[in-house]
Tab-separated table of C-alpha atoms in Angstrom:
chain	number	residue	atom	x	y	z
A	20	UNK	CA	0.000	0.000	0.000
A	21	UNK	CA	2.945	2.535	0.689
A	22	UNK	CA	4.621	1.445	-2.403
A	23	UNK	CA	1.517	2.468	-4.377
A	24	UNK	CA	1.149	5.544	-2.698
A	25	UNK	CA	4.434	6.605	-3.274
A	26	UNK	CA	4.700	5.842	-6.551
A	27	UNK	CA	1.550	7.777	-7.221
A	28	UNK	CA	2.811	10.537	-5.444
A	29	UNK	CA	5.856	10.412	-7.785
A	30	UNK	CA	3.697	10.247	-10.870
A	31	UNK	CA	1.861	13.313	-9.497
A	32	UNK	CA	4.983	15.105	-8.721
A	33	UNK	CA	6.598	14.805	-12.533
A	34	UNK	CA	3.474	16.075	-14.400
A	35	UNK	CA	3.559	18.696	-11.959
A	36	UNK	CA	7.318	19.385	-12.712
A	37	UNK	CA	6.786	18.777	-16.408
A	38	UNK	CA	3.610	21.204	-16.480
A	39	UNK	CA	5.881	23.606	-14.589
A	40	UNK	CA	8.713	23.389	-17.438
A	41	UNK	CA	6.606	23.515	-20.842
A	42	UNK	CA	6.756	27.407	-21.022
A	43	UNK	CA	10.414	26.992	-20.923
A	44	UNK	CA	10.950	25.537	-23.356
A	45	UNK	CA	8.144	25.595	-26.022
A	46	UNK	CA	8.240	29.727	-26.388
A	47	UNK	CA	8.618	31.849	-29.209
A	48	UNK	CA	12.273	32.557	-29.967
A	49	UNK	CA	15.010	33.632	-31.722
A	50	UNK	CA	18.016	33.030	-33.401
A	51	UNK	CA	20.803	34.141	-35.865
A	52	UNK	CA	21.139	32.244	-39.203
A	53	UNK	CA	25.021	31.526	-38.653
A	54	UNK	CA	26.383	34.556	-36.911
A	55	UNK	CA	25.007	37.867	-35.921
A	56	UNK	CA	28.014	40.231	-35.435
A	57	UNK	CA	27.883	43.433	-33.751
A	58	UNK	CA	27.991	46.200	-36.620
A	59	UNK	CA	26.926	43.463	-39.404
A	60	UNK	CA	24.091	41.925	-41.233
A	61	UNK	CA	22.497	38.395	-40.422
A	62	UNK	CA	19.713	36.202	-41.622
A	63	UNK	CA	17.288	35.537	-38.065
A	64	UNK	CA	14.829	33.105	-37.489
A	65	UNK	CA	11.642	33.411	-35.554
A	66	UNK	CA	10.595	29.934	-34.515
A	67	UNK	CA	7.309	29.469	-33.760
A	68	UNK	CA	6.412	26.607	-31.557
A	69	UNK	CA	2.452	25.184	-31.420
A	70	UNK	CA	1.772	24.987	-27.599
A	71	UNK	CA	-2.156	24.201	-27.896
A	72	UNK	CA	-3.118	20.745	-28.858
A	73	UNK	CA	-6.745	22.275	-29.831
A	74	UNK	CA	-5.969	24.889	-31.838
A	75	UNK	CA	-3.136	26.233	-34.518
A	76	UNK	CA	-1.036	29.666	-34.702
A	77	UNK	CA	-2.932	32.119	-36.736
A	78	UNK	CA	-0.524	34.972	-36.284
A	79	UNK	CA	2.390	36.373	-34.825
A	80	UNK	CA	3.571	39.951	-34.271
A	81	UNK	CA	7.003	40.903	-33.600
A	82	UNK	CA	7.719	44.215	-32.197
A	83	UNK	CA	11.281	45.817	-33.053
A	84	UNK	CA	13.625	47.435	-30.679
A	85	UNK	CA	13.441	50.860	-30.364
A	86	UNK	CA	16.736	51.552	-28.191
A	87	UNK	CA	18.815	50.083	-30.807
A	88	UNK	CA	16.641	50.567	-34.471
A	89	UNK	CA	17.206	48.747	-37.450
A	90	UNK	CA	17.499	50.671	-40.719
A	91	UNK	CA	17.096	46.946	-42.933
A	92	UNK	CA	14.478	44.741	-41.873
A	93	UNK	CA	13.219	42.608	-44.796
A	94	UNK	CA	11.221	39.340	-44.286
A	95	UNK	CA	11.492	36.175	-46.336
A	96	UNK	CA	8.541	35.107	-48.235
A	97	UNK	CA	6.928	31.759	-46.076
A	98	UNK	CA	4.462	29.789	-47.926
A	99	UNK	CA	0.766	30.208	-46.420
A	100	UNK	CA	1.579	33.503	-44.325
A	101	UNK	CA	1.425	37.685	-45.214
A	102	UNK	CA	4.041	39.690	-44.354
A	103	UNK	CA	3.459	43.117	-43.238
A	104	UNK	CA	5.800	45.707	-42.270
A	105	UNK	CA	5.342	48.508	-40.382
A	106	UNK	CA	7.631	50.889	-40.099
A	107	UNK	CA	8.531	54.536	-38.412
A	108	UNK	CA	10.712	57.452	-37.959
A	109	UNK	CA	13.560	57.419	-35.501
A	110	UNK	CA	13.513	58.703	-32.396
A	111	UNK	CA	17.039	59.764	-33.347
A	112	UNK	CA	19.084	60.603	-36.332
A	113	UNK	CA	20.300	57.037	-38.075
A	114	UNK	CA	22.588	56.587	-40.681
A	115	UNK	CA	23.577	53.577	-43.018
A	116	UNK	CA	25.829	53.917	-45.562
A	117	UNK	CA	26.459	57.791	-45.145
A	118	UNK	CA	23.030	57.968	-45.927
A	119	UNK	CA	20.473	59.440	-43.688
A	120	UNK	CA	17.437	56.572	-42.208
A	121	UNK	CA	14.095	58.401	-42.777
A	122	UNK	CA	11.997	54.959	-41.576
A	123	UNK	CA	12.895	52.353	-39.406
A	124	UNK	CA	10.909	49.082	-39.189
A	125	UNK	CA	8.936	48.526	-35.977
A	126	UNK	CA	7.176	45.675	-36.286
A	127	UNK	CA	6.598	42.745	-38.265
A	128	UNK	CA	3.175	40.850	-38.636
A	129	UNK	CA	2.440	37.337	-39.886
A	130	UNK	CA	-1.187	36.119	-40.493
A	131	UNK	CA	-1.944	33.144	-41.891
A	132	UNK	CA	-3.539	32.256	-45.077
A	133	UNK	CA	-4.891	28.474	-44.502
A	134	UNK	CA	-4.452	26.590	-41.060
A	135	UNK	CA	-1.584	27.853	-39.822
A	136	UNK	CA	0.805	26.440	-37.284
A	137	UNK	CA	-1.234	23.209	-36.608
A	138	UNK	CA	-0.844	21.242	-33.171
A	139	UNK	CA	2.359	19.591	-33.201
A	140	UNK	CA	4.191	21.471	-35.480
A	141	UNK	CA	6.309	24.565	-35.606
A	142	UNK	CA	7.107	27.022	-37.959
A	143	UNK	CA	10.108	29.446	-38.587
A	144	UNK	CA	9.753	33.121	-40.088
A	145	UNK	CA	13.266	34.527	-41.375
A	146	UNK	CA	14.323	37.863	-41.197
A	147	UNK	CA	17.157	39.652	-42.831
A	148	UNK	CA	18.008	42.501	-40.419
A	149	UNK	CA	20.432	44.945	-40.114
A	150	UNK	CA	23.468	47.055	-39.546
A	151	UNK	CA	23.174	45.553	-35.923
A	152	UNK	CA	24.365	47.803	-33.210
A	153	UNK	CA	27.858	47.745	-32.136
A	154	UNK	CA	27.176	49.334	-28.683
A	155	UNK	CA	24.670	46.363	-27.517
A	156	UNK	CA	25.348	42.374	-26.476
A	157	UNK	CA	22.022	41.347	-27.291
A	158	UNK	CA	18.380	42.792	-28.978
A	159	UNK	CA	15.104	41.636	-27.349
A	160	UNK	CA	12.123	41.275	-29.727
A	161	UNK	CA	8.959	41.216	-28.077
A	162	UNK	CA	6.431	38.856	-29.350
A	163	UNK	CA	2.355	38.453	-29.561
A	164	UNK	CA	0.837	34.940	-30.313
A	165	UNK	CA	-2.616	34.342	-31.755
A	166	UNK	CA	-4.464	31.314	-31.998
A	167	UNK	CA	-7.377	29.920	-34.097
A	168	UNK	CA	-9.709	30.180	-30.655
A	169	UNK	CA	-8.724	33.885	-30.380
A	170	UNK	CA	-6.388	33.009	-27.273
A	171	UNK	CA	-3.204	35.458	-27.455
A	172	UNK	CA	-0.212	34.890	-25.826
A	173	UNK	CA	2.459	37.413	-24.968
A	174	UNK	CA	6.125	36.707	-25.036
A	175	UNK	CA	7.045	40.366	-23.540
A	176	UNK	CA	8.772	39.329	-20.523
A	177	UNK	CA	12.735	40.153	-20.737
A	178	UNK	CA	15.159	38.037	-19.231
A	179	UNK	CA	17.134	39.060	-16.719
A	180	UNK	CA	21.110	37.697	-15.969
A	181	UNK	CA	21.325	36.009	-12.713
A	182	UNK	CA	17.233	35.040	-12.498
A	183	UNK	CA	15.024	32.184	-13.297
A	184	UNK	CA	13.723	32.710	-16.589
A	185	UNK	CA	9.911	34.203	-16.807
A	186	UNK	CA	6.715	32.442	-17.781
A	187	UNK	CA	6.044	34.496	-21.340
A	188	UNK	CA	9.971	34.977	-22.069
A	189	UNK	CA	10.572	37.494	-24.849
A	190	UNK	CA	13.168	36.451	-27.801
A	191	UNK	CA	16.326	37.353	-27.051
A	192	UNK	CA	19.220	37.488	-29.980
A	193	UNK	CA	22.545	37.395	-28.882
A	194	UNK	CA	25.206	39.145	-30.696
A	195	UNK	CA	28.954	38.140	-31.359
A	196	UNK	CA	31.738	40.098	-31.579
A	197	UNK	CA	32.110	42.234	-34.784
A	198	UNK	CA	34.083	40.533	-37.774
A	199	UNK	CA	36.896	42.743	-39.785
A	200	UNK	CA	35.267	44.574	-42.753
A	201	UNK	CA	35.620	43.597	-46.295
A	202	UNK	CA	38.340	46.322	-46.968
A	203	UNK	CA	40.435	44.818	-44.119
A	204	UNK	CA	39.685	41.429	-45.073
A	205	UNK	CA	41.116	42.621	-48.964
A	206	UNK	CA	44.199	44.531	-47.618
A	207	UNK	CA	45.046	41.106	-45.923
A	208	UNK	CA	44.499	38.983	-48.811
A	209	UNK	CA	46.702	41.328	-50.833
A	210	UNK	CA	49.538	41.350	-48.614
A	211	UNK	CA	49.120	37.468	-48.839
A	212	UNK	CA	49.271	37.302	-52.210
A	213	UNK	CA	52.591	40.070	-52.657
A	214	UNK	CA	54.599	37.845	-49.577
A	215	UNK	CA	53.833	34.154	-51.645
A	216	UNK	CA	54.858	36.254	-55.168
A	217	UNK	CA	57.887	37.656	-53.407
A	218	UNK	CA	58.741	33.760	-51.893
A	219	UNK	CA	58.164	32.214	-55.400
A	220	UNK	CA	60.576	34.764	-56.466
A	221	UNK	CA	63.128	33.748	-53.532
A	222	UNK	CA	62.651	30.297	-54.031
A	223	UNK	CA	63.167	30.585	-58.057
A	224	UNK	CA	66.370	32.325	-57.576
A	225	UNK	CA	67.295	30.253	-55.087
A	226	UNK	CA	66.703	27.236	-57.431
A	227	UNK	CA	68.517	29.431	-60.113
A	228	UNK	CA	71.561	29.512	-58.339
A	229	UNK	CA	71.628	26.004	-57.137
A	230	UNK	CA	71.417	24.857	-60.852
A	231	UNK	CA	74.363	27.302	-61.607
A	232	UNK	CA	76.547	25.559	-58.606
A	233	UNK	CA	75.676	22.089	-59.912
A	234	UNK	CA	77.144	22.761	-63.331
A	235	UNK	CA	80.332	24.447	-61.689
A	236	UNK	CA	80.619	21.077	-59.423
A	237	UNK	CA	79.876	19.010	-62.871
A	238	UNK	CA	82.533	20.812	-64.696
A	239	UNK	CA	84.986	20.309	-61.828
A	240	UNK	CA	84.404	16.712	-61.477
A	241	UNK	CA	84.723	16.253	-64.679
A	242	UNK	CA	88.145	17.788	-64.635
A	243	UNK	CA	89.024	15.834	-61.630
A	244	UNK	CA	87.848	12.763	-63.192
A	245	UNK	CA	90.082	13.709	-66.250
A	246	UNK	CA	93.375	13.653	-64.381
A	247	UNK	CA	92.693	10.544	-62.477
A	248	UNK	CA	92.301	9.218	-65.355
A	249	UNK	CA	96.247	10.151	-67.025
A	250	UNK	CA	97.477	9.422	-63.743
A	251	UNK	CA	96.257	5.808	-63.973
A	252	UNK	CA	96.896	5.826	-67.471
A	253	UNK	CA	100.616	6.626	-66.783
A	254	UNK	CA	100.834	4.456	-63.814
A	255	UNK	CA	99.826	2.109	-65.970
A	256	UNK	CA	102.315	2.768	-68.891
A	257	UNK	CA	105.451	2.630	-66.749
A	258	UNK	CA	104.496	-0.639	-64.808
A	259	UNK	CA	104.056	-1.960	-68.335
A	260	UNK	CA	107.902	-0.674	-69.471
A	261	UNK	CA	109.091	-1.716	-66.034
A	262	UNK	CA	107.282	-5.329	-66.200
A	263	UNK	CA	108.860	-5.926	-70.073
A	264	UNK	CA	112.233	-4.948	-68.983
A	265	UNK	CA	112.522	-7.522	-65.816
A	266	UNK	CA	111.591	-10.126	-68.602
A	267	UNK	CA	114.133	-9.124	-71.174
A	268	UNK	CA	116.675	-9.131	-68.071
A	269	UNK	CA	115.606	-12.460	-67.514
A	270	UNK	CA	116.087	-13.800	-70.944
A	271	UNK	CA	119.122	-12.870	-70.896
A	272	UNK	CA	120.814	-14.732	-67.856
């Protein structure tokens, strides 16, 4: 009997814990296509996770950042959604390219066409975004939810370092550390390229003057060779006078 009450207890206790835990893991997020770098451009994904086993995803909302605008926001087409962007003026004077930012993006709304994001599924909305800032670690993206049954869900809560993370967590996207620019990136190539031409160069000189050395050390052993050979030759010629006349001696006695 305690056995059974225990383990029922236990049973109780995980769906508890596991009710407890769903938001934490089955909220909408973020994140960067590859890299996001502070001061560069990056492909993001909003992925949107069906948390409602009644009822699909209809529409999300996504509201920009205002402390750190965006002068490039540009969604990717996603088959059986509309895209609509809304956009404003700056609170502040932005530039992008020495040019001055009239409109920055706000917000970005998906509605669906057909079903939607059906129970079970998910679905991702990408985003090409950009110059990110260079004066921020991360860019919180508030989100709003909206299911077939009219039930909305707001992911507006920010994170906070050292806390446990909130029921209706907003998307967070972290940003690296800024990559060199294309003009460094060039300059270094170049200087590549003129320090292999100039070790070609070395290394055909180099060759050059190896090939020159070997024909000098040909040419002297050739020499050397030469007068080895007369030496033997004449060794050979006055062994041959000196072998005849110890026979003509000895004919004679």
């Amino acid at each position: 009997m305690k056995a059974s009450r225990i383990a029922a207890a236990g049973a109780v206790s995980g769906i508890a814990v596991l009710a407890l835990s769903a938001p934490a893991f089955a909220h909408v997020s973020v994140q960067p296509e590859g890299t996001a770098a502070k001061g560069g451009y990056a492909v993001v994904d909003f992925k949107v996770p069906n948390e409602r086993d009644n009822a699909s995803t209809t529409k999300l909302e996504v509201s920009f950042p205002t402390d750190h605008p965006l002068a490039s926001v540009m969604p990717q087409p996603v088959p059986g959604w509309k895209a609509e962007v809304t956009k404003a003026k700056p609170a502040k004077p932005l530039e992008s390219h020495g040019k001055q930012i009239t409109e920055v993006v706000t917000k970005v709304t998906w509605t669906a066409d057909g079903k939607g994001v059906e129970p079970g599924y998910f679905q991702k909305f990408p985003v090409s975004v950009g110059a990110l800032p260079e004066d921020a670690d991360q860019l919180v993206f508030k989100a709003i939810q909206t299911y077939s049954n009219k039930e909305v869900v707001r992911w507006i809560e920010v994170p906070q370092e050292g806390q446990d993370e909130p029921d209706t967590p907003a998307p967070v996207l972290k940003l690296s550390a800024a990559e060199d620019d294309a003009h460094g990136s060039s300059g270094s190539s170049d200087a590549k390229a003129d320090d292999t031409e100039a070790a070609a160069q070395n290394t055909a000189a180099d060759a050059s003057s190896s090939d020159s050395g070997s024909g000098d050390g040909s040419d002297t052993t050739a020499r050397v060779l030469g007068i080895v050979g007369i030496v033997v030759g004449a060794a050979g010629v006055a062994y041959g006078v000196l072998a005849g006349r110890r026979r003509n001696s000895g004919a004679a006695a």
